[in-house]
Short mmCIF file of C-alpha atoms and ligand atoms in Angstrom, two decimals:
data_model
loop_
_atom_site.label_atom_id
_atom_site.label_comp_id
_atom_site.label_asym_id
_atom_site.label_seq_id
_atom_site.Cartn_x
_atom_site.Cartn_y
_atom_site.Cartn_z
CA MET A 1 -18.17 6.44 -10.98
CA THR A 2 -17.48 6.19 -7.30
CA ARG A 3 -18.55 9.95 -7.11
CA LEU A 4 -21.83 9.76 -8.65
CA LEU A 5 -23.02 7.02 -6.40
CA THR A 6 -21.37 8.64 -3.29
CA VAL A 7 -24.03 11.72 -4.19
CA GLY A 8 -26.69 9.31 -4.90
CA VAL A 9 -26.26 7.96 -1.59
CA MET A 10 -26.42 11.43 0.03
CA LEU A 11 -29.58 12.82 -2.19
CA ALA A 12 -31.17 9.42 -0.60
CA VAL A 13 -30.34 10.35 2.76
CA ALA A 14 -31.26 13.84 2.44
CA GLY A 15 -34.72 12.73 1.52
CA CYS A 16 -35.63 11.14 4.53
CA ALA A 17 -35.80 12.87 8.06
CA ALA A 18 -34.22 9.72 10.18
CA PRO A 19 -32.30 7.84 10.64
CA THR A 20 -29.55 9.74 9.53
CA PRO A 21 -26.73 7.66 8.11
CA GLU A 22 -23.01 8.64 7.31
CA PRO A 23 -22.37 7.74 4.14
CA VAL A 24 -18.42 7.92 4.47
CA ASP A 25 -18.38 6.03 7.78
CA VAL A 26 -20.39 3.18 5.87
CA SER A 27 -18.04 3.12 3.29
CA VAL A 28 -14.81 3.07 5.39
CA LYS A 29 -16.27 0.30 7.72
CA SER A 30 -17.13 -1.75 4.95
CA ALA A 31 -14.15 -1.64 2.93
CA ALA A 32 -12.36 -2.55 5.99
CA LEU A 33 -14.66 -5.38 6.67
CA ALA A 34 -14.36 -6.45 3.04
CA ASP A 35 -10.24 -6.56 3.00
CA ARG A 36 -10.35 -8.45 6.41
CA PHE A 37 -12.57 -11.28 4.61
CA GLN A 38 -9.99 -11.24 1.67
CA ALA A 39 -6.88 -11.22 3.68
CA ASP A 40 -8.13 -13.85 6.09
CA LEU A 41 -9.56 -16.53 3.36
CA GLN A 42 -6.70 -15.70 0.95
CA GLY A 43 -4.07 -16.74 3.60
CA GLN A 44 -5.93 -20.00 4.56
CA LEU A 45 -6.47 -20.72 0.63
CA GLN A 46 -2.79 -20.29 0.03
CA ALA A 47 -1.60 -22.27 2.78
CA ALA A 48 -3.99 -25.19 2.20
CA MET A 49 -3.30 -25.09 -1.63
CA LYS A 50 0.36 -25.20 -0.45
CA ALA A 51 0.24 -28.30 1.83
CA ASP A 52 -2.63 -30.29 0.33
CA GLY A 53 -3.01 -28.76 -3.29
CA PRO A 54 -6.36 -27.76 -4.80
CA VAL A 55 -8.53 -30.94 -3.74
CA GLY A 56 -7.53 -30.64 -0.33
CA ALA A 57 -8.35 -26.98 -0.26
CA ILE A 58 -11.82 -27.29 -1.69
CA GLY A 59 -12.51 -28.41 1.82
CA VAL A 60 -10.88 -25.51 3.50
CA CYS A 61 -12.65 -23.20 1.36
CA GLN A 62 -16.32 -24.68 2.07
CA GLN A 63 -15.16 -24.47 5.91
CA ALA A 64 -13.26 -21.19 6.21
CA ALA A 65 -15.48 -19.01 3.80
CA PRO A 66 -18.96 -19.18 5.54
CA ALA A 67 -16.80 -18.97 8.92
CA ILE A 68 -15.13 -15.91 8.34
CA ALA A 69 -18.47 -14.25 7.09
CA ALA A 70 -20.22 -15.28 9.70
CA ARG A 71 -17.38 -14.07 12.28
CA LEU A 72 -17.38 -10.76 11.05
CA SER A 73 -20.80 -10.40 10.70
CA GLN A 74 -20.98 -10.65 14.08
CA GLU A 75 -18.43 -8.33 15.45
CA SER A 76 -19.70 -5.71 13.05
CA GLY A 77 -23.36 -5.77 13.31
CA ALA A 78 -23.55 -5.39 9.63
CA GLU A 79 -24.50 -8.80 7.61
CA VAL A 80 -21.32 -9.76 5.56
CA ARG A 81 -21.49 -12.19 2.70
CA ARG A 82 -20.14 -13.57 -0.61
CA ILE A 83 -22.37 -13.58 -3.64
CA ALA A 84 -22.18 -14.76 -7.10
CA LEU A 85 -24.65 -14.69 -10.33
CA ARG A 86 -23.02 -18.27 -11.15
CA GLU A 87 -22.49 -19.30 -7.35
CA ARG A 88 -21.12 -22.66 -6.10
CA ASN A 89 -22.44 -22.45 -2.91
CA PRO A 90 -26.18 -22.47 -3.37
CA GLY A 91 -26.34 -19.64 -0.58
CA ALA A 92 -24.62 -17.09 -2.44
CA ALA A 93 -27.10 -16.62 -4.93
CA PRO A 94 -28.66 -13.24 -4.47
CA ASP A 95 -32.25 -12.13 -5.62
CA GLY A 96 -34.25 -9.25 -6.22
CA GLU A 97 -32.09 -5.69 -6.06
CA LEU A 98 -28.95 -7.32 -5.04
CA ARG A 99 -29.18 -9.49 -8.25
CA GLU A 100 -29.71 -6.51 -10.17
CA ARG A 101 -26.65 -4.35 -8.47
CA LEU A 102 -24.58 -7.44 -9.17
CA GLU A 103 -25.30 -7.41 -12.83
CA GLN A 104 -24.50 -4.10 -13.24
CA LEU A 105 -21.33 -4.61 -11.39
CA ALA A 106 -20.39 -7.53 -13.53
CA ALA A 107 -20.71 -5.53 -16.74
CA ALA A 108 -17.92 -3.36 -15.12
CA PRO A 109 -16.08 -5.40 -12.77
CA LEU A 110 -12.86 -3.34 -12.70
CA THR A 111 -12.49 0.66 -12.17
CA ALA A 112 -10.16 2.38 -14.72
CA ASP A 113 -6.85 2.03 -12.38
CA GLY A 114 -7.22 -1.85 -12.36
CA LYS A 115 -9.17 -1.87 -8.94
CA PRO A 116 -12.22 -4.01 -8.11
CA ALA A 117 -15.40 -1.95 -8.24
CA VAL A 118 -17.73 -1.07 -5.52
CA MET A 119 -21.17 -0.30 -5.52
CA GLN A 120 -23.20 1.84 -2.45
CA TRP A 121 -26.81 2.51 -1.99
CA THR A 122 -29.48 2.61 0.37
CA SER A 123 -32.64 1.05 0.77
CA GLY A 124 -35.69 0.90 2.82
CA SER A 125 -36.94 3.30 5.66
CA GLY A 126 -37.33 3.61 9.25
CA ALA A 127 -36.55 0.37 10.87
CA GLY A 128 -36.26 -1.47 7.53
CA ALA A 129 -33.80 1.08 6.53
CA ARG A 130 -30.33 -0.51 5.17
CA ALA A 131 -27.08 0.63 3.77
CA HIS A 132 -25.61 -1.29 1.12
CA TYR A 133 -22.20 -1.84 0.15
CA MET A 134 -20.51 -4.46 -2.47
CA ARG A 135 -17.19 -4.71 -3.92
CA ALA A 136 -16.24 -6.78 -6.84
CA ILE A 137 -14.23 -10.19 -6.61
CA PRO A 138 -12.46 -10.34 -9.91
CA MET A 139 -11.55 -13.73 -11.03
CA LYS A 140 -7.61 -14.42 -11.44
CA GLU A 141 -5.66 -16.93 -12.94
CA GLN A 142 -3.35 -17.78 -9.67
CA PRO A 143 -4.84 -19.30 -7.45
CA CYS A 144 -8.70 -19.11 -8.70
CA ALA A 145 -8.46 -20.89 -12.25
CA ALA A 146 -7.63 -24.39 -10.48
CA CYS A 147 -10.95 -24.21 -9.05
CA HIS A 148 -13.25 -21.92 -11.61
CA GLY A 149 -11.35 -21.79 -14.54
CA SER A 150 -12.26 -23.80 -17.64
CA ASN A 151 -9.26 -26.20 -17.58
CA ILE A 152 -9.63 -28.15 -14.14
CA ALA A 153 -7.97 -31.00 -13.39
CA PRO A 154 -10.49 -34.05 -13.19
CA GLU A 155 -9.80 -34.76 -9.20
CA VAL A 156 -10.61 -31.45 -8.26
CA LYS A 157 -13.82 -31.55 -10.70
CA GLY A 158 -14.93 -34.96 -9.02
CA ARG A 159 -14.48 -33.23 -5.55
CA LEU A 160 -15.96 -30.39 -6.69
CA ALA A 161 -19.13 -32.18 -7.77
CA GLU A 162 -19.52 -34.29 -4.78
CA LEU A 163 -19.59 -31.00 -2.51
CA TYR A 164 -21.24 -28.89 -5.45
CA PRO A 165 -23.86 -30.75 -7.15
CA ASP A 166 -25.40 -27.74 -8.78
CA ASP A 167 -21.91 -25.95 -9.14
CA LYS A 168 -21.79 -23.30 -11.61
CA ALA A 169 -18.89 -21.44 -10.76
CA THR A 170 -16.36 -22.97 -13.30
CA GLY A 171 -15.36 -21.39 -17.09
CA PHE A 172 -14.26 -17.82 -15.57
CA LYS A 173 -11.18 -15.68 -17.41
CA PRO A 174 -9.31 -13.48 -15.64
CA GLY A 175 -10.75 -9.94 -15.20
CA ASP A 176 -14.31 -11.83 -15.01
CA LEU A 177 -16.60 -10.78 -12.25
CA ARG A 178 -16.07 -14.06 -10.26
CA GLY A 179 -18.78 -12.67 -7.33
CA ALA A 180 -18.65 -9.93 -5.01
CA ILE A 181 -18.56 -9.36 -1.17
CA ALA A 182 -21.85 -7.91 -0.43
CA ILE A 183 -22.41 -5.75 3.38
CA ARG A 184 -25.55 -4.79 4.62
CA TRP A 185 -25.92 -2.22 7.89
CA PRO A 186 -28.68 -1.50 9.32
CA LEU A 187 -28.91 2.41 9.45
CA ALA A 188 -30.41 3.28 12.57
CA SER A 189 -27.96 1.52 14.34
CA GLU A 190 -25.14 2.75 12.05
CA THR A 191 -25.78 6.26 13.77
CA ARG A 192 -25.25 5.41 17.28
C1 HEC B 201 -9.21 -24.92 -3.66
C2 HEC B 201 -10.24 -24.52 -4.60
C3 HEC B 201 -10.81 -23.07 -5.16
C4 HEC B 201 -9.72 -22.12 -5.27
C5 HEC B 201 -8.24 -22.01 -5.71
C6 HEC B 201 -10.48 -20.79 -5.23
N1 HEC B 201 -11.93 -21.07 -4.85
FE1 HEC B 201 -13.53 -19.87 -4.47
N2 HEC B 201 -14.82 -21.53 -4.02
C7 HEC B 201 -14.38 -22.47 -3.65
C8 HEC B 201 -15.20 -23.27 -3.03
C9 HEC B 201 -15.24 -24.68 -2.57
C10 HEC B 201 -16.35 -22.36 -2.98
C11 HEC B 201 -17.98 -22.59 -2.48
C12 HEC B 201 -17.56 -21.79 -0.89
C13 HEC B 201 -18.54 -22.28 0.17
O1 HEC B 201 -19.22 -23.59 0.36
O2 HEC B 201 -19.10 -20.96 0.47
C14 HEC B 201 -15.93 -21.18 -3.80
C15 HEC B 201 -16.60 -20.01 -3.55
C16 HEC B 201 -16.19 -18.64 -3.95
C17 HEC B 201 -16.72 -17.56 -4.13
C18 HEC B 201 -18.21 -17.36 -3.44
C19 HEC B 201 -19.65 -17.32 -4.61
C20 HEC B 201 -19.61 -18.81 -4.87
O3 HEC B 201 -19.78 -19.03 -6.06
O4 HEC B 201 -19.84 -19.71 -3.96
C21 HEC B 201 -16.46 -16.69 -4.75
C22 HEC B 201 -16.45 -15.35 -5.03
C23 HEC B 201 -14.92 -17.37 -4.88
N3 HEC B 201 -14.80 -18.56 -4.56
C24 HEC B 201 -13.82 -16.61 -5.74
C25 HEC B 201 -12.86 -17.04 -5.61
C26 HEC B 201 -11.52 -16.31 -6.26
C27 HEC B 201 -11.35 -14.95 -6.44
C28 HEC B 201 -10.52 -17.29 -6.24
C29 HEC B 201 -8.84 -16.95 -6.65
C30 HEC B 201 -8.38 -15.84 -5.63
C31 HEC B 201 -10.89 -18.34 -5.81
N4 HEC B 201 -12.33 -18.43 -5.48
C32 HEC B 201 -10.13 -19.66 -5.50
C33 HEC B 201 -12.88 -23.11 -4.23
C34 HEC B 201 -11.85 -22.59 -4.94
#
């Protein structure tokens, strides 16, 4: 699937005169950003879970996740965010084409060898041209189920309800698509 998608990106690129993006470069840079996002957040989440348990860790997640997204966006020049079909943070709900792609990812969140699936595509043209990268965030039992599973402790539920009255991000099973890291590059600056 990855190979087909890569070919798709290259065909899309061949079809327009300028700018000339480097799909491989976008892919490598995006994967590195997604890795950093995951590693940073996981580090902070694990430390908070250990120190304060899940109720205390909710606040860390709430502060840390948007802060990491903002920092990586600023550093890279790409737009880096987390998205979900059943979101907790209302700002994580994607619309339009991004939602359609995420629905496709939800149907197959893992590759044949069990890695998070990746989708890449381009959109727009001229100054509006963008290269997109989206990597699945699969649900896991540990530590995710404490805050996204079906059997959430009452005090965790209570805190989540206070902070996220429209929370849709519970009831997930291991292997489900919990969400995705979505990265969007302006193509023109990508070729510098
Ligand atoms: C301590 C509770 C807690 C744990 C444990 C936890 N999360 Fe979350 N998760 C949250 C909170 C709170 C948010 C909302 C953050 C925000 O406001 O941006 C969130 C948001 C997310 C989002 C962004 C989309 C959305 O719905 O807003 C994803 C994706 C996500 N979590 C995946 C995971 C995965 C995968 C794990 C396990 C590795 C995990 N979470 C573990 C509390 C938790």
